[in-house]
Coordinates of C-alpha atoms and ligand atoms in Angstrom, one line a residue:
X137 CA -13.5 -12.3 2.6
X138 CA -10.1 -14.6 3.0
X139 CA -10.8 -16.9 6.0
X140 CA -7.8 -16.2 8.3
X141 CA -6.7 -19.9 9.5
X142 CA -5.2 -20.5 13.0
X143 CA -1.7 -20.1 13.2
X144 CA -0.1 -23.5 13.1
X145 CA -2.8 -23.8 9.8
X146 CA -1.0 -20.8 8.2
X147 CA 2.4 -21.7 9.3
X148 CA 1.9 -25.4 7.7
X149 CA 0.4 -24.1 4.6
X150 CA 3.3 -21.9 3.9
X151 CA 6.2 -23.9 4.5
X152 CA 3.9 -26.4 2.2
X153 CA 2.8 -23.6 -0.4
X154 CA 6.8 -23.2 -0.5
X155 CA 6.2 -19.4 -0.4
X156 CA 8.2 -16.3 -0.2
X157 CA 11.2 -17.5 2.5
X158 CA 14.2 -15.7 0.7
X159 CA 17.2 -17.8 -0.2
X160 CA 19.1 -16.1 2.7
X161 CA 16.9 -16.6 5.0
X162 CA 17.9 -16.9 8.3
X163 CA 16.9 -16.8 11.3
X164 CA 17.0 -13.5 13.4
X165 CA 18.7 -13.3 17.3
X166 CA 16.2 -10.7 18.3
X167 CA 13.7 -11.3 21.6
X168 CA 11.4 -13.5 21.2
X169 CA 9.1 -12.9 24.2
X170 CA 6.8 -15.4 24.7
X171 CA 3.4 -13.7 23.5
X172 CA 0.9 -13.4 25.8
X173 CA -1.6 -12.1 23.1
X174 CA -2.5 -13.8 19.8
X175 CA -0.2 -13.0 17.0
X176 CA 0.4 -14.5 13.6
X177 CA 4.0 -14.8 12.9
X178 CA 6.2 -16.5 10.2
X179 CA 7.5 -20.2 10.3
X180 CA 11.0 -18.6 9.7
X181 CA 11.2 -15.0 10.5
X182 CA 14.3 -12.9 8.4
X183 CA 14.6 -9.7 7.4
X184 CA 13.3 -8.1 4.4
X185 CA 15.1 -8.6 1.1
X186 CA 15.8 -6.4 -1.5
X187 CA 13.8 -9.0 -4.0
X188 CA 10.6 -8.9 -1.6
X189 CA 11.0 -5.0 -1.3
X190 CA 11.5 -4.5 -5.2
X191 CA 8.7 -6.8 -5.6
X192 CA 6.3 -5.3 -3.2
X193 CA 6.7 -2.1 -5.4
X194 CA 5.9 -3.5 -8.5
X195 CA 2.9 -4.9 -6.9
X196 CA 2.0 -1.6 -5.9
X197 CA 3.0 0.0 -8.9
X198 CA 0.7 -2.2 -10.3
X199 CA -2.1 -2.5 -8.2
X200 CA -2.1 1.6 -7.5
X201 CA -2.0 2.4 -11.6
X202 CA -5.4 0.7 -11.8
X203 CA -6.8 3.1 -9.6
X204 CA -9.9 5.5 -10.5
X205 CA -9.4 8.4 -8.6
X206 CA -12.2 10.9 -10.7
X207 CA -15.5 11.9 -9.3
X208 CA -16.8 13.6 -6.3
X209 CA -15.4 10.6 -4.2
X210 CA -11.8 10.5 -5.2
X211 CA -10.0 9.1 -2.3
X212 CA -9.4 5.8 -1.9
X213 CA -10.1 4.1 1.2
X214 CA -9.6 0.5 1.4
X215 CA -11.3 -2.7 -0.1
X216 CA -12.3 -6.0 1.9
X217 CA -10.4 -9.0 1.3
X218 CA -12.0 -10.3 -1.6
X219 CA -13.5 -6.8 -3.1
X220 CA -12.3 -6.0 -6.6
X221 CA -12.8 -2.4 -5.7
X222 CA -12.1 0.6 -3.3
X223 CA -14.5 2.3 -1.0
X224 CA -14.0 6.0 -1.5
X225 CA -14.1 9.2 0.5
X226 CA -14.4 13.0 0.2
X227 CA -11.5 14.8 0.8
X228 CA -12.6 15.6 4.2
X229 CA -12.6 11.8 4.9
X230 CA -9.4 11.4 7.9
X231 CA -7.7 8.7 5.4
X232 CA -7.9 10.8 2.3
X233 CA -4.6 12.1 2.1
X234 CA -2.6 8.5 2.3
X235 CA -3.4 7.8 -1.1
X236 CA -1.7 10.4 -2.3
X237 CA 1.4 9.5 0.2
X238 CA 1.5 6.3 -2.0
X239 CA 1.7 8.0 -5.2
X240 CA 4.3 9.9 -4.0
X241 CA 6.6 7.4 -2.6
X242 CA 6.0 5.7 -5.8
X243 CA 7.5 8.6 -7.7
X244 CA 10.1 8.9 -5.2
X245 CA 11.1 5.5 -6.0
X246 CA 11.2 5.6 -9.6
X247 CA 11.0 9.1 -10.9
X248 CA 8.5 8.6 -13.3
X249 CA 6.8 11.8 -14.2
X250 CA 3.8 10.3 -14.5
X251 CA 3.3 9.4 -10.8
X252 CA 4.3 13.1 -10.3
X253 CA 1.2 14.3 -12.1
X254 CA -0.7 11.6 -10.3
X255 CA 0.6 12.8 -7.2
X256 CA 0.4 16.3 -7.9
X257 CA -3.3 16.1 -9.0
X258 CA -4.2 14.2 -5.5
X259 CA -2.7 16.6 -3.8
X260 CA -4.1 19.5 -5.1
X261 CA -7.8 18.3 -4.2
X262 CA -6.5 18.1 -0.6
X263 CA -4.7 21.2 -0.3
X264 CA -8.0 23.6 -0.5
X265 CA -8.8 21.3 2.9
X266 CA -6.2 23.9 4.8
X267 CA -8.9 25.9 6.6
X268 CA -11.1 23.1 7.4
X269 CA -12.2 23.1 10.8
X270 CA -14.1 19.6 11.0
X271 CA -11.8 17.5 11.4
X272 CA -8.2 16.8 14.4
X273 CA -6.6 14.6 11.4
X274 CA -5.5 17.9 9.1
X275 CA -1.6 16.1 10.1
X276 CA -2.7 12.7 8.0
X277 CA -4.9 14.6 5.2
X278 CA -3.0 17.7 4.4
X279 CA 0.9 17.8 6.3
X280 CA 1.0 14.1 5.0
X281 CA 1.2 14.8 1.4
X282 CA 2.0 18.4 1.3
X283 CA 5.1 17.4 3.3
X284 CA 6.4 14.8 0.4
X285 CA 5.2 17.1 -2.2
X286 CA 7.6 19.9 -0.3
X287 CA 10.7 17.5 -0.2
X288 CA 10.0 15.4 -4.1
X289 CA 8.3 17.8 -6.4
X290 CA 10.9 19.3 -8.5
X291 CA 8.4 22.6 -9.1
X292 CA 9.3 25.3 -7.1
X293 CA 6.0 26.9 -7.6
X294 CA 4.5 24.1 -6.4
X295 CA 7.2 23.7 -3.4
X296 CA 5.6 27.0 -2.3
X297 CA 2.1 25.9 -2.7
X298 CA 2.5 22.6 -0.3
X299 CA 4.9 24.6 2.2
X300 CA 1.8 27.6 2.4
X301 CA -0.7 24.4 2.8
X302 CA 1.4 23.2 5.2
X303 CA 1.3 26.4 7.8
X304 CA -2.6 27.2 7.1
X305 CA -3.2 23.6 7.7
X306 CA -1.4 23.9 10.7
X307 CA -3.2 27.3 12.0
X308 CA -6.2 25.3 11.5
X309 CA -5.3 22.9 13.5
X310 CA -4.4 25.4 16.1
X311 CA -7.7 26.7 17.0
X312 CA -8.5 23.4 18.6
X313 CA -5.8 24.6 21.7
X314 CA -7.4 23.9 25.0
X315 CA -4.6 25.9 27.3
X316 CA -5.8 24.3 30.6
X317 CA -5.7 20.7 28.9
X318 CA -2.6 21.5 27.0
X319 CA -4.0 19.7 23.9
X320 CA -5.9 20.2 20.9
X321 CA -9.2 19.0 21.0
X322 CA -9.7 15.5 19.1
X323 CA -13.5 15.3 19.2
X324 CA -16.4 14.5 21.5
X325 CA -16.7 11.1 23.0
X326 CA -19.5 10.3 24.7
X327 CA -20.7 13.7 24.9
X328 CA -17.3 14.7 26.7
X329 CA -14.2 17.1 25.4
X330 CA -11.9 14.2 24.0
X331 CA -8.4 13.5 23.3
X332 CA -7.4 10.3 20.7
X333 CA -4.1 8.3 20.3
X334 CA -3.9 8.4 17.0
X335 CA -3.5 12.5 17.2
X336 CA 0.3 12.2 18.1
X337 CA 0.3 11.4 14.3
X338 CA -1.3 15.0 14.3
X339 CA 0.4 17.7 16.4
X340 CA 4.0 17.4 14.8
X341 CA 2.5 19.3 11.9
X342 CA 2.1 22.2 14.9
X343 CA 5.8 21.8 15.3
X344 CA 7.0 21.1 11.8
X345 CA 5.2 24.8 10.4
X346 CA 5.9 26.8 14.0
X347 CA 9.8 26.3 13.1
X348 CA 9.4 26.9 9.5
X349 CA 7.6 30.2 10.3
X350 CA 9.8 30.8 13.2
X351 CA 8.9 34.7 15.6
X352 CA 6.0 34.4 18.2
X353 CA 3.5 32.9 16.0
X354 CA 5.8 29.7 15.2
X355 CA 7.0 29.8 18.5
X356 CA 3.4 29.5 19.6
X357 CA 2.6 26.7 17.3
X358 CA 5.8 24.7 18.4
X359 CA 4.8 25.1 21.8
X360 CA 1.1 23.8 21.5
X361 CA 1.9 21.0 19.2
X362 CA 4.7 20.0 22.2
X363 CA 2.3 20.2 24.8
X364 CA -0.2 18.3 23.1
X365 CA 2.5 15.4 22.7
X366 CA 3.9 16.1 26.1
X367 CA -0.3 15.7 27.6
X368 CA 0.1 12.3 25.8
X369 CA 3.1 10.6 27.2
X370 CA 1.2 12.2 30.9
X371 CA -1.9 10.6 30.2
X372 CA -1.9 8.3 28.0
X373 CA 1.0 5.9 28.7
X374 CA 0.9 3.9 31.1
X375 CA 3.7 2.8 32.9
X376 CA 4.6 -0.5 31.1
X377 CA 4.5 1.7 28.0
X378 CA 1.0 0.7 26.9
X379 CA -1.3 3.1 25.7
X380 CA -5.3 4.0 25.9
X381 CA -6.7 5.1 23.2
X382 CA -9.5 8.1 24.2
X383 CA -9.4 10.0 27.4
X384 CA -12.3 12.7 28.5
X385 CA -11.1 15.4 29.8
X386 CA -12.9 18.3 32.0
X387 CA -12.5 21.3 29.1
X388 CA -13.2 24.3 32.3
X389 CA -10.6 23.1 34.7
X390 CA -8.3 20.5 32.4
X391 CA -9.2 17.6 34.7
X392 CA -8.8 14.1 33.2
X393 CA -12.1 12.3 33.7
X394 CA -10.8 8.9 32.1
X395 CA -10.7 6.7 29.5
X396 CA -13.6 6.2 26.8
X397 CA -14.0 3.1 24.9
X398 CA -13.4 3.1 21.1
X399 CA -11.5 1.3 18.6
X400 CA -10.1 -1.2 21.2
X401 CA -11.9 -3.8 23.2
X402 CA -12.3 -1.8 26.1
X403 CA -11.6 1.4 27.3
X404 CA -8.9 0.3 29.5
X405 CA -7.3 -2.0 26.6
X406 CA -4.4 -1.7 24.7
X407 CA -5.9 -0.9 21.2
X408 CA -2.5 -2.3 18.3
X409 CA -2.9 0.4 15.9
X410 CA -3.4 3.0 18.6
X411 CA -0.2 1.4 20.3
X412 CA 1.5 1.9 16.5
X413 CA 0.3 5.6 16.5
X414 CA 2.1 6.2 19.8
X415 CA 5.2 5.0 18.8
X416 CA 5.6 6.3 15.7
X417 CA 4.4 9.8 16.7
X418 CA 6.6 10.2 19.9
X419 CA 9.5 9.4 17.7
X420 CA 8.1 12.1 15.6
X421 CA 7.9 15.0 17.7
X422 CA 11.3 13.8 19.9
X423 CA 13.1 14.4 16.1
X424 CA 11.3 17.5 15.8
X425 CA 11.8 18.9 19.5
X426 CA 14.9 17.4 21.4
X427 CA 12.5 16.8 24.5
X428 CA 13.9 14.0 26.8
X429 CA 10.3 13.2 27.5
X430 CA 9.4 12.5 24.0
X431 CA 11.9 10.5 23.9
X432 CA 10.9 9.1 26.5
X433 CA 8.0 8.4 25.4
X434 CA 9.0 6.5 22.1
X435 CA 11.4 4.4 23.9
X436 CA 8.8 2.7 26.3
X437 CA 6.0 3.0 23.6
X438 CA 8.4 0.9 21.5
X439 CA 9.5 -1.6 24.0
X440 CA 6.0 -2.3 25.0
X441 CA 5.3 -3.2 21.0
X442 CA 8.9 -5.7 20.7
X443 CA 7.6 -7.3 24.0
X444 CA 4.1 -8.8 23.1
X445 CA 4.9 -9.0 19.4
X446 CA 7.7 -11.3 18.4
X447 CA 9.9 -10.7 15.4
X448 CA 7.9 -12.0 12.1
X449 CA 4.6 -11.2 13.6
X450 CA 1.2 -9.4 13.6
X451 CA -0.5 -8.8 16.3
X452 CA -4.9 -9.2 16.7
X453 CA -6.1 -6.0 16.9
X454 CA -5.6 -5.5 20.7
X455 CA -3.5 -6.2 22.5
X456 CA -5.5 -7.6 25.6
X457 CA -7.1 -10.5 23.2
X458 CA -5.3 -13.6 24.0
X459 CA -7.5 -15.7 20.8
X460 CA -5.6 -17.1 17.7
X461 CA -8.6 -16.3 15.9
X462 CA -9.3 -12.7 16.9
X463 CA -8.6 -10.6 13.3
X464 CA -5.8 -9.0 12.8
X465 CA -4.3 -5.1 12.2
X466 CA -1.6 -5.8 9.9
X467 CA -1.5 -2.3 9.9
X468 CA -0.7 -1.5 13.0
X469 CA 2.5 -3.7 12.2
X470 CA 3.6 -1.8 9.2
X471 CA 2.9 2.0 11.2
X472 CA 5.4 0.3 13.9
X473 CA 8.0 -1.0 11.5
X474 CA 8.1 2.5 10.3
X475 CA 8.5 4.7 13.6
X476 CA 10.9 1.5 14.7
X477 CA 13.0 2.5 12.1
X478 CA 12.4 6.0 12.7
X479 CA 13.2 5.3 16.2
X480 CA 17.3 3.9 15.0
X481 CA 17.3 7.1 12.2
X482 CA 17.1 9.4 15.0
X483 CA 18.4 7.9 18.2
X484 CA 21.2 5.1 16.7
X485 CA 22.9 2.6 18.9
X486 CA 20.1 2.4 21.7
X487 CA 17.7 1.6 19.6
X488 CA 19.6 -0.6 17.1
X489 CA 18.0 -3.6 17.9
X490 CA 14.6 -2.0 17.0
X491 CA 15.2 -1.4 13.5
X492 CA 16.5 -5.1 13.0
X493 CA 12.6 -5.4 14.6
X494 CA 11.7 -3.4 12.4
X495 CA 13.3 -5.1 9.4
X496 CA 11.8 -9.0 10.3
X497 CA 8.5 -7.7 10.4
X498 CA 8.8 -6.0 7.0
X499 CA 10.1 -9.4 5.9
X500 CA 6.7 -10.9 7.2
X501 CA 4.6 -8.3 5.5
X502 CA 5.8 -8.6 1.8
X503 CA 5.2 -12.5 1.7
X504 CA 2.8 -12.9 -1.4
X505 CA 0.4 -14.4 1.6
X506 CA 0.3 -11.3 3.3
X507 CA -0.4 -9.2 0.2
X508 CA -2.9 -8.6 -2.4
X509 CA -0.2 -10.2 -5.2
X510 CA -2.5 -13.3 -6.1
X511 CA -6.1 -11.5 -5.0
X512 CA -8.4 -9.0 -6.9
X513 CA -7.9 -6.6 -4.2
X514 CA -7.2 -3.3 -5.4
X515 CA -5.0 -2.6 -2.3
X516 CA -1.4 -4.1 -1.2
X517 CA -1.3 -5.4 2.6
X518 CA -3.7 -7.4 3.5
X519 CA -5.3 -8.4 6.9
X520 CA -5.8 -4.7 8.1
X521 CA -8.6 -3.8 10.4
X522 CA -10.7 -0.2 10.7
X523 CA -12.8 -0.7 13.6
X524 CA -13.3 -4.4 14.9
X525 CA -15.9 -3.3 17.4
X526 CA -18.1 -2.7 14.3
X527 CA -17.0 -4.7 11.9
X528 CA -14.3 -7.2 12.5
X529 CA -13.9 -8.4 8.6
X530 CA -10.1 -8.1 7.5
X531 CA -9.2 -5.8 4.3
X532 CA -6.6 -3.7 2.6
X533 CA -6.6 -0.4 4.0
X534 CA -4.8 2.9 2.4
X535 CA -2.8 3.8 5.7
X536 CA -1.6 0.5 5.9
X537 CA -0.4 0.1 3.0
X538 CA 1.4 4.1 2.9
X539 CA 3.2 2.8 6.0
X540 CA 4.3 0.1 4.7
X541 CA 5.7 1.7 1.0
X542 CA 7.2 3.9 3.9
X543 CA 8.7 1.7 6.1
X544 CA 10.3 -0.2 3.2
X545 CA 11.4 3.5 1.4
X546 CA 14.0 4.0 4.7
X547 CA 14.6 0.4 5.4
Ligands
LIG1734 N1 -7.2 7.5 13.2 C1 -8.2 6.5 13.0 C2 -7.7 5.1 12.9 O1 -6.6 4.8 13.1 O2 -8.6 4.2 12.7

């Protein structure tokens, strides 16, 4: 594993390394609260350039070609720091469909028939995942690539194939409906009905198929996946925009029993990635639904992220550790840059100043220090966290590194 050095160490070694500020750098008039949880931030923030974005795809044109994706375990999960390889999954894994979203940005990107196939051959494993029942996360692992297959692949068999996997994926998904709770059921924590963050990322699917289908079933399906988001913004955001991460809730009357420690420090914490998740899937479902309280919802998500993380920097892994040498989420930064940019796509003006956010902290993630350009690591964005409660070592992890391909796609 890379040792991560305390700032100032990585800020001198930089400027001293000479690496990756672009020619036009300059510096950026955005806020720059002061921060008061650990980050990790450039000596010189700027925005991205079109050299570090055209050379961040090579990389992971690069890095993504060498990847064996044959065998039972075909999905690519992530790699620590130094590892030469991937850990893989089964299909039913909740990250197996972002591998996939890579390939196909990368054929977006450059039309190469060959990342078609490759794309087209990963989604087809995760498409037969439809009807699957195990799992909340059928938005990341089937509406994730099915929904770029829909849009890129030139096929229209195939178009027909994704938009079909799409809908059943999205039934699926249904059945979890708790109409007293307004939500659909994440999991159990700690024995109790549960609802998760990360499922705003989730219930636009609802939305996306209900209008595609349209009559009282899509109707249906856009009204549960609303409500879910809409139970969210209730009960999950607090009023300085923070988020929890896992609530309990009564499942017999819809009560909310409170919040249950997981990914974060505590229960009560502000978990980054889960704080990413939010933002990102607010923005989402405001695109999908109009709702003022979506919106809403986004807007105060977002503002909570641009005030504890300056421009050119990456949060530790919660938000309520103030410790310089707390590991990171780098990919909690590049979920945000996305949905920040999302965020001026679909509301303009007001939120203007978050894409230029957006844009510094894409800047900061393709510097050859924050990416796998001089390691072994089969991945791209380094200094990602899964789960620092369990494990706290840093790696390259496929979400991050779909979000930021993403992220740098719109920017
Ligand atoms: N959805 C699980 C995670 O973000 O780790």
């Amino acid at each position: 594993m890379i040792k991560i050095p305390v700032i100032k160490a990585v800020c001198v070694s930089l400027v001293l390394a000479g690496i990756a500020l672009a020619p036009n750098a300059q510096a950026v008039p955005l806020r720059a609260p002061a921060a008061p949880t650990s980050v990790s931030c450039l000596p010189t923030p700027h925005p991205v350039t079109t050299e570090q974005t055209l050379a961040l795809f090579e990389l992971a044109a690069r890095k993504i070609g060498a990847v064996r994706t044959t065998g039972a375990k075909r999905y690519p999960f992530g790699a620590l720091h130094s590892s030469p390889d991937y850990a893989y999954t089964g299909a039913t894994g909740w990250t197996s469909g972002f591998f996939a979203a890579e390939l196909w940005l990368l054929y977006q990107r450059t039309q190469d028939p060959h990342w078609l196939e490759a794309a087209r051959a990963q989604t087809r494993g995760l498409m037969k995942l439809a009807t699957y029942t195990g799992s909340h996360d059928l938005g990341f692992m089937v509406g994730l690539p099915t929904g770029l297959g829909a849009t890129l692949d030139p096929g229209p068999e195939q178009q027909a194939a994704y938009a079909e996997a799409r809908i059943t994926a999205a039934r699926t998904l249904s059945q979890r409906w708790n109409p007293r709770i307004r939500a659909l059921k994440s999991s159990e924590y700690g024995g109790k009905w549960g609802l998760i963050i990360d499922s705003a990322m989730n219930a636009p699917l609802l939305i996306e198929a209900g209008q595609a289908i349209g009559g009282p079933e899509g109707d249906e399906l856009v009204y549960r996946g609303t409500e879910h988001m809409l139970t969210l913004a209730r009960d999950f955001v607090r009023p300085d925009g923070s988020t929890f991460h896992r609530m309990a809730f009564n499942p017999k009357t819809g009560a909310l029993i409170g919040p249950i420690p997981g990914q974060g420090l505590t229960g009560d914490s502000t978990w980054a990635r889960g704080q990413a998740w939010a933002l990102n899937g607010f923005t989402r479902a405001y695109e999908l639904t109009g709702n003022a309280e979506l919106l809403d919802a986004a807007l105060r998500t977002a503002a909570f992220w641009v005030s504890k993380v300056p421009p050119g920097c990456i949060p530790a892994w919660d938000f309520n550790i103030d410790n310089s040498r707390a590991p990171r989420d780098s990919s909690a930064a590049s979920i945000a840059a996305d949905g920040l940019l999302s965020l001026r796509r679909v509301v303009g003006d007001t939120a203007a100043d978050y894409g230029a956010y957006a844009d510094v902290t894409l800047g900061l993630l393709t510097t050859p220090w924050m990416t796998t350009a001089r390691s072994v690591n089969p991945g791209i964005l380094l200094q990602q966290t899964l789960n620092v409660p369990s494990d706290p070592r840093e790696g390259s992890y496929v979400w991050g590194d779909y979000y930021l391909l993403r992220a740098l796609s719109a920017a």
